[in-house]
PDB file of N, CA, C and O in Angstrom:
ATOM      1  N   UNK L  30      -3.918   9.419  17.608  1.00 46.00           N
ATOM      2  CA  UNK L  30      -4.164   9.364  16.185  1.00 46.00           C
ATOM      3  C   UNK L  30      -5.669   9.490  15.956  1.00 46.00           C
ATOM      4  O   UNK L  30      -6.399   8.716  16.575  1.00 46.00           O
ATOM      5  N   UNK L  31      -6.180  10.347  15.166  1.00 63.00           N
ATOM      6  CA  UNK L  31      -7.637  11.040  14.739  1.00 63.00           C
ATOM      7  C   UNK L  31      -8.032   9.456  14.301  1.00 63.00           C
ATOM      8  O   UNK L  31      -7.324   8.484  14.040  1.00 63.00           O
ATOM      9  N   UNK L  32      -8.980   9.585  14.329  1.00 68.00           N
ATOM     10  CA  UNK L  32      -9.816   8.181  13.678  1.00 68.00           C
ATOM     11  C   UNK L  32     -10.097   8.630  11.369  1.00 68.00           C
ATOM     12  O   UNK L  32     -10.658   9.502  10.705  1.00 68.00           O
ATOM     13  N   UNK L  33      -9.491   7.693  11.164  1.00 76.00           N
ATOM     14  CA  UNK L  33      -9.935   8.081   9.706  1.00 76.00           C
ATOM     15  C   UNK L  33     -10.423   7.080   8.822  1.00 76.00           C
ATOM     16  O   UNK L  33     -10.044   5.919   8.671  1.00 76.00           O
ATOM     17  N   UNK L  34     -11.276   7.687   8.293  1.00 91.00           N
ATOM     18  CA  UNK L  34     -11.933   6.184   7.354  1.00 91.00           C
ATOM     19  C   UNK L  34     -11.719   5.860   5.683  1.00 91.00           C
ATOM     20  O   UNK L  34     -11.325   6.778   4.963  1.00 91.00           O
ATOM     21  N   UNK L  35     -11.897   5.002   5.317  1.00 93.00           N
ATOM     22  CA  UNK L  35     -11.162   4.747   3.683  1.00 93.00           C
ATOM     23  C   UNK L  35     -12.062   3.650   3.307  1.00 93.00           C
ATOM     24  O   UNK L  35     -12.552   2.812   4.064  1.00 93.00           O
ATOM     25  N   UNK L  36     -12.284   3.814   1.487  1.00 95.00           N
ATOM     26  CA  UNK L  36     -13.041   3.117   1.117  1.00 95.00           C
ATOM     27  C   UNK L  36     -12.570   2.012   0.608  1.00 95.00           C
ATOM     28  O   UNK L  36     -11.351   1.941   0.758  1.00 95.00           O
ATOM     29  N   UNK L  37     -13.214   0.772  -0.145  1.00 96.00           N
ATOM     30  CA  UNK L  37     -12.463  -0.597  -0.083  1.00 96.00           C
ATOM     31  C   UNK L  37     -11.292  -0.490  -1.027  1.00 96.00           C
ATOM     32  O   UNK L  37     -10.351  -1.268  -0.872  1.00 96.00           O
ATOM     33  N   UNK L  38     -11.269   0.459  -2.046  1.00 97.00           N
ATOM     34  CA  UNK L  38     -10.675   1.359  -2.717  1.00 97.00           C
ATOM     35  C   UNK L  38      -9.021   1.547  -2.427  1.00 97.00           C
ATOM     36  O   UNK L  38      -8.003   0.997  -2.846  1.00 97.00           O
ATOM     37  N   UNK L  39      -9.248   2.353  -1.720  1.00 96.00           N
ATOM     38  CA  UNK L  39      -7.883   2.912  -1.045  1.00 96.00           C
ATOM     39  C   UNK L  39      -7.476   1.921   0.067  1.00 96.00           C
ATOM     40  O   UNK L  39      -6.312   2.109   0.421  1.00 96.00           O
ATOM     41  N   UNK L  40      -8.142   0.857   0.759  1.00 96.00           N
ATOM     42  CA  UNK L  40      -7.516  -0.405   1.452  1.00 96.00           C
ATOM     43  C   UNK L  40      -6.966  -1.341   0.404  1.00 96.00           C
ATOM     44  O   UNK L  40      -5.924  -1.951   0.644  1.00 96.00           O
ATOM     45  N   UNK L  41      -7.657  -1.509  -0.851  1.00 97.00           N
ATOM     46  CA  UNK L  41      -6.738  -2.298  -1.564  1.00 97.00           C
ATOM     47  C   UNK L  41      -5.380  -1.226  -2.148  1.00 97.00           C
ATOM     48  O   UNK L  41      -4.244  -1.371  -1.698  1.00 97.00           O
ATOM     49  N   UNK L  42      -5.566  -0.642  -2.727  1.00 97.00           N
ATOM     50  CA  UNK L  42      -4.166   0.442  -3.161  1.00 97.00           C
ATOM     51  C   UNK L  42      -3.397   0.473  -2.006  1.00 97.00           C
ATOM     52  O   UNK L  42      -2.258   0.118  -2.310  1.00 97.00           O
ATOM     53  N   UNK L  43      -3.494   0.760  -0.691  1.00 97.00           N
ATOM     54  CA  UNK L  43      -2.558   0.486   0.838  1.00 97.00           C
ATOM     55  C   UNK L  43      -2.300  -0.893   0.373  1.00 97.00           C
ATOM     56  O   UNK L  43      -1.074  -0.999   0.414  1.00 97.00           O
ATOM     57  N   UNK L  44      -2.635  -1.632   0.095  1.00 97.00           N
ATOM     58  CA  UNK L  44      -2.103  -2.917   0.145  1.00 97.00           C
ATOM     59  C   UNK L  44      -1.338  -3.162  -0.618  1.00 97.00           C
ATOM     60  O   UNK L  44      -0.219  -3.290  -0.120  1.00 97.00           O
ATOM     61  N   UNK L  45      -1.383  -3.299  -1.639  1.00 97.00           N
ATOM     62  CA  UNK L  45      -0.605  -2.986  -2.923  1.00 97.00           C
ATOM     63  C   UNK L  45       0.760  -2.726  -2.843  1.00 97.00           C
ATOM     64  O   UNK L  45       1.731  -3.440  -3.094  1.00 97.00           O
ATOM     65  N   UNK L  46       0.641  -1.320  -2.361  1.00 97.00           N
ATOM     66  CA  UNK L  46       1.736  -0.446  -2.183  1.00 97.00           C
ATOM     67  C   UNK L  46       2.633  -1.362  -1.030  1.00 97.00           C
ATOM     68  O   UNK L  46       3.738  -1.868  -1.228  1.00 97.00           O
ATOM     69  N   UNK L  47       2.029  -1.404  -0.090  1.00 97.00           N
ATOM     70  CA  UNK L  47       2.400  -2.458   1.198  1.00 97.00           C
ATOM     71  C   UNK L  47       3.262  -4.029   0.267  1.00 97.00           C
ATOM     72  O   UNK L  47       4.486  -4.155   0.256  1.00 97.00           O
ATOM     73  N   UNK L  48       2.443  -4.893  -0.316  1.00 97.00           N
ATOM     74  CA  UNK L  48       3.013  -5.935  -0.666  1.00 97.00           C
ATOM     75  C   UNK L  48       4.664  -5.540  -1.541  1.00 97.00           C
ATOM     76  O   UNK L  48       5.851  -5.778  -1.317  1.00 97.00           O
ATOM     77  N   UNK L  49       3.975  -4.914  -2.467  1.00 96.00           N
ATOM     78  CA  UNK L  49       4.791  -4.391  -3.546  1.00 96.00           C
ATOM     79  C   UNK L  49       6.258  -3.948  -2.856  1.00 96.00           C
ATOM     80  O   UNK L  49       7.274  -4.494  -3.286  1.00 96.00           O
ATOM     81  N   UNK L  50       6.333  -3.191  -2.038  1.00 97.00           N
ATOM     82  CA  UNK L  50       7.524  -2.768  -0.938  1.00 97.00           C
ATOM     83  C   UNK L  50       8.335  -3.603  -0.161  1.00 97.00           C
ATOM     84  O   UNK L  50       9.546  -3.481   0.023  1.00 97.00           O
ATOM     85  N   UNK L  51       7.188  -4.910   0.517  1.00 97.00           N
ATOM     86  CA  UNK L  51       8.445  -5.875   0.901  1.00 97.00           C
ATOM     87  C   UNK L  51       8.145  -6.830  -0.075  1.00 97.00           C
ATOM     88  O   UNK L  51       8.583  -7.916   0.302  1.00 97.00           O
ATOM     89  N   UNK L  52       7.614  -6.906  -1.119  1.00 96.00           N
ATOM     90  CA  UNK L  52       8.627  -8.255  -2.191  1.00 96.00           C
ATOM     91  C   UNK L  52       9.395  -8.050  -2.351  1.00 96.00           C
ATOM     92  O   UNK L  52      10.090  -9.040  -2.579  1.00 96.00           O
ATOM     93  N   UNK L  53      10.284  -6.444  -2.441  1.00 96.00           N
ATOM     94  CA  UNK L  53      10.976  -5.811  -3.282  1.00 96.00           C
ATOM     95  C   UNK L  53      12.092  -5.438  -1.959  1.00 96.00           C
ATOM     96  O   UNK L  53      13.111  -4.772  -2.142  1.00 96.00           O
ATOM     97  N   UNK L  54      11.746  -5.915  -0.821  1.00 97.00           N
ATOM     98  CA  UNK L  54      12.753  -5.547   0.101  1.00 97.00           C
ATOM     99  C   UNK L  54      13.255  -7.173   0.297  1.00 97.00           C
ATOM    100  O   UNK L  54      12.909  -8.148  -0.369  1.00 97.00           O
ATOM    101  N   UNK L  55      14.340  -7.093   1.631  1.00 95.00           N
ATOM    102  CA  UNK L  55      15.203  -8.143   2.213  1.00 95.00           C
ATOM    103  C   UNK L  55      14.744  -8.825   3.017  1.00 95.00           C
ATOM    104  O   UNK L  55      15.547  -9.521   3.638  1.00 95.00           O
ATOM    105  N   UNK L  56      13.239  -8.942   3.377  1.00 95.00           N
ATOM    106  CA  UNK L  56      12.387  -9.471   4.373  1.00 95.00           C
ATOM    107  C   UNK L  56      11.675 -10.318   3.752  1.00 95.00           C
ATOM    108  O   UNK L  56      11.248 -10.278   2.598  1.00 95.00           O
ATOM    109  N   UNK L  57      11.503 -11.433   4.904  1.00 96.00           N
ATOM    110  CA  UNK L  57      10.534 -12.374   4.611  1.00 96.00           C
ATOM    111  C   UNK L  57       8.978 -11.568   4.477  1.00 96.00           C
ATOM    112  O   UNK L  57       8.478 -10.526   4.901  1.00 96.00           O
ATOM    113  N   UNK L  58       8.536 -12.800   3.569  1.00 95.00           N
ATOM    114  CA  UNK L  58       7.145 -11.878   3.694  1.00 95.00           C
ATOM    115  C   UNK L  58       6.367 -12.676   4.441  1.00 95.00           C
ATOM    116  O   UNK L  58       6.254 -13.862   4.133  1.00 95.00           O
ATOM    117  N   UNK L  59       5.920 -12.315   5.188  1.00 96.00           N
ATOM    118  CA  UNK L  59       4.531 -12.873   6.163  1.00 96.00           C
ATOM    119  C   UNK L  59       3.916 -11.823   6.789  1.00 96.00           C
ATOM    120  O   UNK L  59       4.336 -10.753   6.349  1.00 96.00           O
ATOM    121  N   UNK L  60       2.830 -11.670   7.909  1.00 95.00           N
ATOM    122  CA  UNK L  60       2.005 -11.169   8.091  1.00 95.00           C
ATOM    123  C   UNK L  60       2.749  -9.870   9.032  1.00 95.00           C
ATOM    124  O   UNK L  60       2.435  -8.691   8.866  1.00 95.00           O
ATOM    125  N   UNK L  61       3.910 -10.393  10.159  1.00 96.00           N
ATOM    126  CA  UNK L  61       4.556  -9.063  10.791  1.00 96.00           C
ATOM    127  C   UNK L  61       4.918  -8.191   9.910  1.00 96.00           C
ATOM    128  O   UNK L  61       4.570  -7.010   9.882  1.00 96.00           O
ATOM    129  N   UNK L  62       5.702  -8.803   9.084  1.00 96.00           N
ATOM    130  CA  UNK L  62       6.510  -7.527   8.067  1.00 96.00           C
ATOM    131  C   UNK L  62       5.219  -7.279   7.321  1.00 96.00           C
ATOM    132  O   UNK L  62       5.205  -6.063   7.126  1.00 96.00           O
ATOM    133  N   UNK L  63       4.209  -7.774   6.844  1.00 96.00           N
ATOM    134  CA  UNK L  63       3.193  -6.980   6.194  1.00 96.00           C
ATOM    135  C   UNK L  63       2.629  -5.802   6.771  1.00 96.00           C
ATOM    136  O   UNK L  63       2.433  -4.703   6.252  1.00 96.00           O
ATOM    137  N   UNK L  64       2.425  -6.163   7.801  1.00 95.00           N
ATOM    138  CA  UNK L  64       1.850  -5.051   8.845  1.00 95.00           C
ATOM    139  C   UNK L  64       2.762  -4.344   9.293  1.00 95.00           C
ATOM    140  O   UNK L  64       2.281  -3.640  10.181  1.00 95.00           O
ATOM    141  N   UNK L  65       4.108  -4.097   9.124  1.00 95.00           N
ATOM    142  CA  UNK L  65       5.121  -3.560   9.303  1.00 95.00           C
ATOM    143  C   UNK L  65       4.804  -2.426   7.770  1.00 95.00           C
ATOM    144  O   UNK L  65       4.801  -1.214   7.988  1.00 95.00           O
ATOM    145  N   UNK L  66       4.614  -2.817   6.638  1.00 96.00           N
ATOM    146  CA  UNK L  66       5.327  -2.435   5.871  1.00 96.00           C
ATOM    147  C   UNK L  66       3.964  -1.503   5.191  1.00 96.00           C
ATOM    148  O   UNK L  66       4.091  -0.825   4.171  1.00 96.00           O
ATOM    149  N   UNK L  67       2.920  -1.601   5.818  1.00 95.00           N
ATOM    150  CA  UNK L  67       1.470  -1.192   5.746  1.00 95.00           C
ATOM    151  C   UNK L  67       1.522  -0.063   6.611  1.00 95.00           C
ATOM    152  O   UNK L  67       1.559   1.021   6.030  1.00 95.00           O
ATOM    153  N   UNK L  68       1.534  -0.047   7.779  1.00 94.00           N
ATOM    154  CA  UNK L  68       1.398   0.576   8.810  1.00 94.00           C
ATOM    155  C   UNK L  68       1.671   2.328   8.301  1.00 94.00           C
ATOM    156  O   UNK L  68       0.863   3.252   8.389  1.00 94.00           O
ATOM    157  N   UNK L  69       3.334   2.369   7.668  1.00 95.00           N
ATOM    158  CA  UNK L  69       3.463   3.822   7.870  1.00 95.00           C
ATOM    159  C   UNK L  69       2.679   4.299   6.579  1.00 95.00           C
ATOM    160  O   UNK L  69       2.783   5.483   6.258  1.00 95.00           O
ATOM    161  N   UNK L  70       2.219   3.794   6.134  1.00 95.00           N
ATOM    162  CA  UNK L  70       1.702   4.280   4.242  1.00 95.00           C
ATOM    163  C   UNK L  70       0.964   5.542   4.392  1.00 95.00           C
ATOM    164  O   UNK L  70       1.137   6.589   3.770  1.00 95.00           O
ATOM    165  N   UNK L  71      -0.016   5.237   5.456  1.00 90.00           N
ATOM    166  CA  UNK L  71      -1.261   6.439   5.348  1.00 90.00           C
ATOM    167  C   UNK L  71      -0.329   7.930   6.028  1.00 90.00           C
ATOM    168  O   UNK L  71      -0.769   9.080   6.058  1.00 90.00           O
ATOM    169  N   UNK L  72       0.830   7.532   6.446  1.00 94.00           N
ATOM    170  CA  UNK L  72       1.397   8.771   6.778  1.00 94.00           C
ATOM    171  C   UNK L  72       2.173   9.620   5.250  1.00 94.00           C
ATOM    172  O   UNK L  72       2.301  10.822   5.018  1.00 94.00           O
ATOM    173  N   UNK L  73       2.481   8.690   4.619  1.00 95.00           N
ATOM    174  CA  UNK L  73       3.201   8.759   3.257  1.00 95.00           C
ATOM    175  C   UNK L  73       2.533   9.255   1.915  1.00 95.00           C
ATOM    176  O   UNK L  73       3.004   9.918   0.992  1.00 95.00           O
ATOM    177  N   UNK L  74       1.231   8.692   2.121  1.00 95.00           N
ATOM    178  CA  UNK L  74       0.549   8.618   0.901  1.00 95.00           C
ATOM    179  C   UNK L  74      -0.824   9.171   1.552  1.00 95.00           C
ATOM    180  O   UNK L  74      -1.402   8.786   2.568  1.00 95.00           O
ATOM    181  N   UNK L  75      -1.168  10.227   0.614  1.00 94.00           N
ATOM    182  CA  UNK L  75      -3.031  10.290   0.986  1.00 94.00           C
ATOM    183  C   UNK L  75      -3.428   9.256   0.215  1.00 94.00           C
ATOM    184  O   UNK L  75      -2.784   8.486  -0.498  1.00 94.00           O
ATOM    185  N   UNK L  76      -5.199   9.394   0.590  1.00 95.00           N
ATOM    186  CA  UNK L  76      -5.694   8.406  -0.387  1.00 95.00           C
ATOM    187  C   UNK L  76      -5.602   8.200  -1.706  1.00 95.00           C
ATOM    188  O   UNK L  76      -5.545   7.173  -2.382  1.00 95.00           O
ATOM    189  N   UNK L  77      -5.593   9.557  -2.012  1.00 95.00           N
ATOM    190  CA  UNK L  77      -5.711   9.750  -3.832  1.00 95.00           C
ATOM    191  C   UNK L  77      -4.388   8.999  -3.957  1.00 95.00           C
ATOM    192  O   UNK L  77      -4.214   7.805  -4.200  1.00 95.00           O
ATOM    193  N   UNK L  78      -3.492   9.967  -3.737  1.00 96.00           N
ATOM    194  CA  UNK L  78      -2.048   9.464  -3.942  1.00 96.00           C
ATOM    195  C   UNK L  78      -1.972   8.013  -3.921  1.00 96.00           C
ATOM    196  O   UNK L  78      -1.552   7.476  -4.946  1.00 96.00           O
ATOM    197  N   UNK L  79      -2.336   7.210  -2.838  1.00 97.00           N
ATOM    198  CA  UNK L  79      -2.390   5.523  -2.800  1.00 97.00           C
ATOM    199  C   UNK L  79      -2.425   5.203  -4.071  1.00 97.00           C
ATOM    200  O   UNK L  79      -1.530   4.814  -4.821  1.00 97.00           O
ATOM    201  N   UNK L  80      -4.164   5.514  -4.341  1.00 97.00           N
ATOM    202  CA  UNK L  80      -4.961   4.763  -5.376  1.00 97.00           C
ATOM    203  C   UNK L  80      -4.347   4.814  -6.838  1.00 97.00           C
ATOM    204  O   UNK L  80      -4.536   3.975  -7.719  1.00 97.00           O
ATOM    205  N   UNK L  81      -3.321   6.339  -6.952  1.00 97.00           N
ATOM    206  CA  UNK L  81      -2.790   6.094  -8.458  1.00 97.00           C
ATOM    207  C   UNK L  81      -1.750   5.804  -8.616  1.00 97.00           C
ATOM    208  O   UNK L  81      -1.317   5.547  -9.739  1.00 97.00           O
ATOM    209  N   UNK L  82      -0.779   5.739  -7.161  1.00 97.00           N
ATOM    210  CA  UNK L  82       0.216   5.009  -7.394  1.00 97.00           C
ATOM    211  C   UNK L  82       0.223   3.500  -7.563  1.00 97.00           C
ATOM    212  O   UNK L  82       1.203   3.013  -8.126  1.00 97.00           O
ATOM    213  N   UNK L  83      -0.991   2.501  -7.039  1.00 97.00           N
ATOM    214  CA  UNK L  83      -1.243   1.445  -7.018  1.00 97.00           C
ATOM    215  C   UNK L  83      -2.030   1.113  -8.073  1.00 97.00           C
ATOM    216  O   UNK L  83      -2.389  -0.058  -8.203  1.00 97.00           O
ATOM    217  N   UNK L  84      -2.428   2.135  -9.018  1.00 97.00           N
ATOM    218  CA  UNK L  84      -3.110   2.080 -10.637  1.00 97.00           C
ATOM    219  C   UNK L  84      -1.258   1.783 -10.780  1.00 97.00           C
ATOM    220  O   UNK L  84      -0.953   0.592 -10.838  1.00 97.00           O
ATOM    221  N   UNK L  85      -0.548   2.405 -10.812  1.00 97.00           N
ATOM    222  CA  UNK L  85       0.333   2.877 -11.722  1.00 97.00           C
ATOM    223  C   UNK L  85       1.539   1.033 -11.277  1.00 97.00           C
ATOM    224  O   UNK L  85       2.177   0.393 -12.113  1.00 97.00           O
ATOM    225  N   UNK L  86       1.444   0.781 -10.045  1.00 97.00           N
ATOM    226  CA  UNK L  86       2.551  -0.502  -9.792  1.00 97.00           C
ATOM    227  C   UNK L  86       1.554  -1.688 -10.753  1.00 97.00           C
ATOM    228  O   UNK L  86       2.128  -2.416 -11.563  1.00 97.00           O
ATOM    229  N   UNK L  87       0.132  -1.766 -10.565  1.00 96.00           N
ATOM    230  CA  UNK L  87      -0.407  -2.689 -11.125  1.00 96.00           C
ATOM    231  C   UNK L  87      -0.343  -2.711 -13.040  1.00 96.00           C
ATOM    232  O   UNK L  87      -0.263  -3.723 -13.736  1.00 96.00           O
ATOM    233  N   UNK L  88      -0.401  -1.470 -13.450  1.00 95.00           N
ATOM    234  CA  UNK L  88       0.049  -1.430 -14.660  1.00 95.00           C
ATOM    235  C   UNK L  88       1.003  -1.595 -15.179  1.00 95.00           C
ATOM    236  O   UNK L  88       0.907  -1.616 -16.406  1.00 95.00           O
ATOM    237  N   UNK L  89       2.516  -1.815 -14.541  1.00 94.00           N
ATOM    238  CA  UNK L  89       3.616  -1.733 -14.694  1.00 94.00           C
ATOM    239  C   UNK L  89       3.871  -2.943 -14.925  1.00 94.00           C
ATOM    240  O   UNK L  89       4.483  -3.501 -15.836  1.00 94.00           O
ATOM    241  N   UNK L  90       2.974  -3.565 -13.371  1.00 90.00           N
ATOM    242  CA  UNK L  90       3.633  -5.608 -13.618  1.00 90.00           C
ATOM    243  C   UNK L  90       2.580  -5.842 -14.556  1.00 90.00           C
ATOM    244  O   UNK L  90       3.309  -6.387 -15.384  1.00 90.00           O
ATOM    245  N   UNK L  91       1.187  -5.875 -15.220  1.00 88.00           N
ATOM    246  CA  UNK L  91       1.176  -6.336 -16.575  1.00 88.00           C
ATOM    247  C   UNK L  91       1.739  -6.057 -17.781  1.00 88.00           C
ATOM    248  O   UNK L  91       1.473  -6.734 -18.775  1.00 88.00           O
ATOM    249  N   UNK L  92       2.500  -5.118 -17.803  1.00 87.00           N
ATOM    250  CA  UNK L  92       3.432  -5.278 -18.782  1.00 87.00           C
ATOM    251  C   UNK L  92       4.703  -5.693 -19.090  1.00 87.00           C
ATOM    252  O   UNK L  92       5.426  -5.606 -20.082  1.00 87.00           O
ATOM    253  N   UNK L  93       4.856  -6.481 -17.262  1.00 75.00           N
ATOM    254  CA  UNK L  93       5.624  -7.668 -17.677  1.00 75.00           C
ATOM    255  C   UNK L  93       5.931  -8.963 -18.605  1.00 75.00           C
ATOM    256  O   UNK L  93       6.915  -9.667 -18.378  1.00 75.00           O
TER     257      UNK L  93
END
């Protein structure tokens, strides 16, 4: 795997996306399944992609 770098930016939006996925799944949440559920993102999502899908989950739950 190439070495790739990301700004604090797109580590919080990976995260996001990451939490957001197993609240919403059948797994406990703690740190394996976090890192479980983190891990494949950067294959899934480029950065851009991250950052506005994780604009777009964070806008959603304040209008809860």
């Amino acid at each position: 795997m190439k070495n790739r770098l990301y700004n604090w930016k797109q580590v919080i939006s990976y995260s996001i996306i990451a939490l957001h996925n197993l609240l919403n799944s059948a797994n406990d949440v703690n740190l394996k399944n976090m890192k479980m559920f983190i891990e494949p993102l950067q294959e899934l999502h480029t950065k851009e992609e991250a950052e506005k899908y994780a604009e777009k989950l964070l806008s959603k739950e304040n209008k809860k």
